[in-house]
CSV table of C-alpha atoms in Angstrom, one decimal:
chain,number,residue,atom,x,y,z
A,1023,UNK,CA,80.6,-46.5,36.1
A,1024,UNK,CA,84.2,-45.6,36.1
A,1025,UNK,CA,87.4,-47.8,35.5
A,1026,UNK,CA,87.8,-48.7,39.3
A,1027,UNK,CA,84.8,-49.9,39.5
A,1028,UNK,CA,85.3,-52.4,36.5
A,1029,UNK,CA,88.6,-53.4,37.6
A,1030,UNK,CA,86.6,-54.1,40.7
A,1031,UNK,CA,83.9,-55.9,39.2
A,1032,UNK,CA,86.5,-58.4,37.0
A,1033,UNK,CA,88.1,-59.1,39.9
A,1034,UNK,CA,85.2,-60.2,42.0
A,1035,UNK,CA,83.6,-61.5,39.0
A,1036,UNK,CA,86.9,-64.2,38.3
A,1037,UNK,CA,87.2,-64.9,41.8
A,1038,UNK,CA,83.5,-66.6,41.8
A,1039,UNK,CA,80.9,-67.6,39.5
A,1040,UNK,CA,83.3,-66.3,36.5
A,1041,UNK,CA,86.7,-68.5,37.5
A,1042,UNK,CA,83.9,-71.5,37.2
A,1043,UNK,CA,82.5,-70.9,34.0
A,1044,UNK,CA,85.7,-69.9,32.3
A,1045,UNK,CA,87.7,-72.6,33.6
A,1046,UNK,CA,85.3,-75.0,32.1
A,1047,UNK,CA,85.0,-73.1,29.0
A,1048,UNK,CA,89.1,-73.3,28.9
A,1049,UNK,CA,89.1,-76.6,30.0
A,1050,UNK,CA,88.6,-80.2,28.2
A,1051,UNK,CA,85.7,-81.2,29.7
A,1052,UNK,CA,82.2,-81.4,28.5
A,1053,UNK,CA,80.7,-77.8,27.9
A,1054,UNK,CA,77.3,-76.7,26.2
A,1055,UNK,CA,77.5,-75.5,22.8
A,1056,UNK,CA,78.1,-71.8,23.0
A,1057,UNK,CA,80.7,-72.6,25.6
A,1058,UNK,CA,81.9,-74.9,23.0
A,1059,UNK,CA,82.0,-72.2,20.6
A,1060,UNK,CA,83.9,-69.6,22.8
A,1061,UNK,CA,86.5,-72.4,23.7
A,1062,UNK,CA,87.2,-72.7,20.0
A,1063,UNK,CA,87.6,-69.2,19.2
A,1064,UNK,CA,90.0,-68.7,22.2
A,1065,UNK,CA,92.4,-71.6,20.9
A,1066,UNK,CA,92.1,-70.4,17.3
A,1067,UNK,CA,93.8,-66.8,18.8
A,1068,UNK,CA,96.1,-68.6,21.1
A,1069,UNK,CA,97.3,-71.2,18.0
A,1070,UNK,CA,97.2,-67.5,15.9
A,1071,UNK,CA,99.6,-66.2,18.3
A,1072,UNK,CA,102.0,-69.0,19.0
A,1073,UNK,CA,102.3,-69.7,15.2
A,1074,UNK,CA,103.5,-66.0,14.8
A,1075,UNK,CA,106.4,-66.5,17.8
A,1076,UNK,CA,107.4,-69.6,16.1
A,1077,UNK,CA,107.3,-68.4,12.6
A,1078,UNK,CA,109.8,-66.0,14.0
A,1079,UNK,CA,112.4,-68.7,15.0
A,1080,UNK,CA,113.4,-67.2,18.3
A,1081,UNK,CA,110.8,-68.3,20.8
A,1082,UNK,CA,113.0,-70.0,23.1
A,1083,UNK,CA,115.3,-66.6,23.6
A,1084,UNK,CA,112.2,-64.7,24.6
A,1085,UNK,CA,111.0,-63.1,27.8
A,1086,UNK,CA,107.4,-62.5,27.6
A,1087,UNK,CA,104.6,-61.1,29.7
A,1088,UNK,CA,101.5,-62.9,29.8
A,1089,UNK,CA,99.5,-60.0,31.0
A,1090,UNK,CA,95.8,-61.3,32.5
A,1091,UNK,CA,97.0,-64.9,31.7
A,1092,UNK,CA,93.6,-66.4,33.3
A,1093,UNK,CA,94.5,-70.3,33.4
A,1094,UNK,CA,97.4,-70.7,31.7
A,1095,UNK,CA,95.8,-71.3,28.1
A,1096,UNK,CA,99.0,-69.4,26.3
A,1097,UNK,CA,101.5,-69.5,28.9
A,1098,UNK,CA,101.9,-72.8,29.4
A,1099,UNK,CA,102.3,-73.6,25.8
A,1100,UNK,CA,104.5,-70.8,25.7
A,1101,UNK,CA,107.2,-72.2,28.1
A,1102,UNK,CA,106.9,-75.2,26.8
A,1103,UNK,CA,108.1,-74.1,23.8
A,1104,UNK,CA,111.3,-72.6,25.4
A,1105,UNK,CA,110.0,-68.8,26.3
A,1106,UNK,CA,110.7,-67.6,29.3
A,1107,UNK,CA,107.3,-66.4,30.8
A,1108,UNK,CA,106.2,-64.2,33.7
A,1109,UNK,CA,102.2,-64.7,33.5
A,1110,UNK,CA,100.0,-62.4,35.6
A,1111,UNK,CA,96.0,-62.5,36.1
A,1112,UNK,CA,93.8,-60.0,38.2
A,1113,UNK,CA,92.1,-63.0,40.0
A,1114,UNK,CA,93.9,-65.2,42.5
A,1115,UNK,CA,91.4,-67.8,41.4
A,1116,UNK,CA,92.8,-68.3,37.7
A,1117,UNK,CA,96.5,-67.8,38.7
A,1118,UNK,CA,95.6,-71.1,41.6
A,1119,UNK,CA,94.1,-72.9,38.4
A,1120,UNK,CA,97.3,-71.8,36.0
A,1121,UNK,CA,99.9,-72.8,38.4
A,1122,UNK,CA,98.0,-76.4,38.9
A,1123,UNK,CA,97.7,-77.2,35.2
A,1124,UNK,CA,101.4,-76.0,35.0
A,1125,UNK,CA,102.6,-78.0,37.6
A,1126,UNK,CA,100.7,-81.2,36.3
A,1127,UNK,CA,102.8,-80.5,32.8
A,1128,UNK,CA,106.2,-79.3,33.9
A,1129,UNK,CA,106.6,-80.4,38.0
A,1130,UNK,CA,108.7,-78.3,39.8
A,1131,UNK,CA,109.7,-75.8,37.0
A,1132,UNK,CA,109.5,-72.1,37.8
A,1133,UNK,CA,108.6,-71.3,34.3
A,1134,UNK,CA,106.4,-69.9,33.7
A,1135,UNK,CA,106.2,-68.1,36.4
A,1136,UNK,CA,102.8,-67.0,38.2
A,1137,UNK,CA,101.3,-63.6,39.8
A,1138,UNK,CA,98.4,-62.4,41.6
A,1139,UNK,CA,98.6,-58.6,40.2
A,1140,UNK,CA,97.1,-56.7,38.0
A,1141,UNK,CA,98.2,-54.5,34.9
A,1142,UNK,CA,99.2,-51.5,36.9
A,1143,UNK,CA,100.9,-53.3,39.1
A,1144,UNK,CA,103.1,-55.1,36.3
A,1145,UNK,CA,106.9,-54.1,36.8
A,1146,UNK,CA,110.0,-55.2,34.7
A,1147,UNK,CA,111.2,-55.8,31.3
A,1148,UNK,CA,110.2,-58.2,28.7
A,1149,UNK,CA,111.1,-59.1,25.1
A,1150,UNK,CA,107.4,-59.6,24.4
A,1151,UNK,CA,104.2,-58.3,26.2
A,1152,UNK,CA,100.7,-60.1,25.4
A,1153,UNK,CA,97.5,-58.9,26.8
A,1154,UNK,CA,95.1,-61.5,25.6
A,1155,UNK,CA,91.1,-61.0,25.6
A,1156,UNK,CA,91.6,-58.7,28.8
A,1157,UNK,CA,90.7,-55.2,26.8
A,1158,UNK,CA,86.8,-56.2,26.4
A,1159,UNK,CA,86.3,-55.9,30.2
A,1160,UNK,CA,87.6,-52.0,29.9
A,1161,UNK,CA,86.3,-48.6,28.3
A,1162,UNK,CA,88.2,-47.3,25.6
A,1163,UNK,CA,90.0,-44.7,28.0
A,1164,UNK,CA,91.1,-47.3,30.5
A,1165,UNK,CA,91.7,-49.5,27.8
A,1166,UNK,CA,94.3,-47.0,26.1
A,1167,UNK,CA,96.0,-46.5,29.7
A,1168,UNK,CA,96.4,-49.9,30.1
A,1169,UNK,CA,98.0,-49.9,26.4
A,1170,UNK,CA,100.1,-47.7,27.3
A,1171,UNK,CA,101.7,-49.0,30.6
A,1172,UNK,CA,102.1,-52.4,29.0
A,1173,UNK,CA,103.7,-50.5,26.0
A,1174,UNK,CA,106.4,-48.9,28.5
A,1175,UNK,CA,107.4,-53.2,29.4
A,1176,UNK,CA,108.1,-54.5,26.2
A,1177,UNK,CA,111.5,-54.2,24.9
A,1178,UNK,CA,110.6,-55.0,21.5
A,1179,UNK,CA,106.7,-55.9,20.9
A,1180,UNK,CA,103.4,-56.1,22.3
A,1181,UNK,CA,100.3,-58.4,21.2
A,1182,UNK,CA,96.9,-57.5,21.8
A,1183,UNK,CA,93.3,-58.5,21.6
A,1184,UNK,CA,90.2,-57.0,21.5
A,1185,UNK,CA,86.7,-57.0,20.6
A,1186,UNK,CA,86.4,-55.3,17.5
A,1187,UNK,CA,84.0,-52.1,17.3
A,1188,UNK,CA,82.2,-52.7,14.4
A,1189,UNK,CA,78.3,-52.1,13.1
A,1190,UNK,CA,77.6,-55.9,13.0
A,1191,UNK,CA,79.0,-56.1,16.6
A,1192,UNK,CA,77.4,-53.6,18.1
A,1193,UNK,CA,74.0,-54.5,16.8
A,1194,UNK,CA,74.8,-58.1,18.3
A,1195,UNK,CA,76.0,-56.5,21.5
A,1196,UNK,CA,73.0,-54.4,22.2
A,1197,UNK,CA,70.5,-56.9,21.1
A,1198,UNK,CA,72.0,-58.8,24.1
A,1199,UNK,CA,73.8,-61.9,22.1
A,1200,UNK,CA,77.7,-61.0,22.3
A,1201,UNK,CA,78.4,-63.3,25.7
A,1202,UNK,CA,74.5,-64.8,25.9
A,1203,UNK,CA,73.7,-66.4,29.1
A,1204,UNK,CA,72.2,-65.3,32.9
A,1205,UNK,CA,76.1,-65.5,34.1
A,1206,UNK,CA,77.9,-64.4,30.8
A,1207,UNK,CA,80.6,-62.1,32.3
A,1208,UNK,CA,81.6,-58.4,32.9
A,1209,UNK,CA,80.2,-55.4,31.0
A,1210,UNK,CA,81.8,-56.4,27.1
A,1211,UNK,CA,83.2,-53.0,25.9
A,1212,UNK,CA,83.9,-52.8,22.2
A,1213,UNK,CA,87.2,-50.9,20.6
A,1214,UNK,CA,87.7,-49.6,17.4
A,1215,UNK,CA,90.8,-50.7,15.2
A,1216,UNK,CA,91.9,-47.3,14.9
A,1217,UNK,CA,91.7,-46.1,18.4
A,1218,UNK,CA,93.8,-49.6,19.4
A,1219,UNK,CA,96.5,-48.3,16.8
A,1220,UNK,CA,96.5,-44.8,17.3
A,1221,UNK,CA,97.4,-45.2,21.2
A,1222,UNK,CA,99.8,-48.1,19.9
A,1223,UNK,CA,102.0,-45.4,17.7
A,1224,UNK,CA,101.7,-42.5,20.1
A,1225,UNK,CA,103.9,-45.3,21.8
A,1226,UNK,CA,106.3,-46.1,19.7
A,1227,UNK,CA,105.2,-49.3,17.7
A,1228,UNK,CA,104.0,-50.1,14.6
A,1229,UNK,CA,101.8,-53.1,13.5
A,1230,UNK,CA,103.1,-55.6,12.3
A,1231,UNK,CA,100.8,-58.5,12.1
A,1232,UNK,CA,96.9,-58.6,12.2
A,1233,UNK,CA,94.3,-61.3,12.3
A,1234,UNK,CA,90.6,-61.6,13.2
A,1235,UNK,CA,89.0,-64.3,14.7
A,1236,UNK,CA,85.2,-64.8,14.3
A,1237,UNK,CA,83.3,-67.6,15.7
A,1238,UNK,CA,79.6,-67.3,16.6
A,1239,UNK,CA,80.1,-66.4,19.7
A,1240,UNK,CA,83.7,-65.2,20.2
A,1241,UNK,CA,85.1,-61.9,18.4
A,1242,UNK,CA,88.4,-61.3,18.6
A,1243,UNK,CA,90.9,-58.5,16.6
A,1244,UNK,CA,94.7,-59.4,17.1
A,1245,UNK,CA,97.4,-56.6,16.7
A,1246,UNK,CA,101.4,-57.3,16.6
A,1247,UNK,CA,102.9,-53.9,16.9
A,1248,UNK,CA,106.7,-53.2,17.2
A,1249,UNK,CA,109.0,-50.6,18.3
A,1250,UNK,CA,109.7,-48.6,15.9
């Protein structure tokens, strides 16, 4: 199957019986425990990531790119910190469910601002670029494309996360556990570390900052890289 046809099959996937189950699972409501279990691990890498722009003192002179933003989970608690944001998704589903909870926090603000595109569609200049649990629905060589092209709109640093390829994780995946359910999601590709970095520096950025998230059922390597 080749990269058009997953980019195809995200899309469709978050415009129906995906935008349900990940809204819920991003949500506050009532959720069943592995649900419960990916909702935690998500927030752990959004609080990860928010600590790091805040530990940095400068948040609220950013402009960052929330690319595949989803429902809003870090951009909302981005601009409410001050950042200006310009946050993105692939489904017109999630941006309609972003801009809602946005609107319900901040009324008529235009920030953050919302889009219907996806990553090659992405245009502009931004202090910061994040690309947040998107890479797992891609094969390496899309994935380091996409990498790339979001490398060529930040100004000064890009954060990314991805599934980590690792012996334990591809046991898990192939056993059939890594998203478990009749309706779990796209194909879940994993990445190694090195191949994330090495298309990172052929770029022009360096990590910086690294953390790991592990839940039971939510895996999730996070990279801070700046320009060099």
């Amino acid at each position: 199957m080749n990269a058009a046809d997953d980019k195809t099959i995200v899309r469709e996937y978050f415009n129906s019986t995906g935008f349900d189950r990940w809204k819920r699972i991003y949500g506050d409501g009532e959720v069943n425990k592995v649900q419960l279990d990916i909702r935690t691990g998500h927030q752990q890498t959004v609080d990860t990531i928010i600590g790091w722009l805040k530990d940095d003192n400068n948040l609220s002179e950013l402009s960052i790119c929330d690319a595949g933003c989803g429902v809003g989970s870090l951009s909302i608690p981005l601009a409410s910190e001050g950042a200006k944001v310009y946050a993105s998704d692939i489904s017109a589903k999630m941006v309609s469910e972003a801009q809602d909870r946005s609107v319900k926090l901040f009324s008529n603000s235009t920030n953050p601002t919302f889009a219907v595109q996806d990553l090659e569609s992405l245009s502009g200049n931004f202090h910061t670029v994040i690309c947040l649990d998107v890479l797992i629905h891609y094969p390496q060589d899309k994935a380091d494309e996409m990498i790339s092209y979001l490398c060529s709109l930040a100004q000064s640093r890009i954060i990314l996360s991805f599934a980590p390829k690792t012996c334990f994780l591809s046991i898990l995946k192939k056993i059939g556990s890594f998203f478990p359910g009749p309706s779990k999601a796209t194909r879940a590709y994993l990445h190694r570390e090195a191949d994330v970095v090495k298309i990172l520096e052929k770029n022009g950025f360096t990590v910086q900052r690294q953390a790991m998230t592990r839940t039971r059922f939510y895996f999730s390597r996070l990279l801070e890289a700046t320009r060099a």
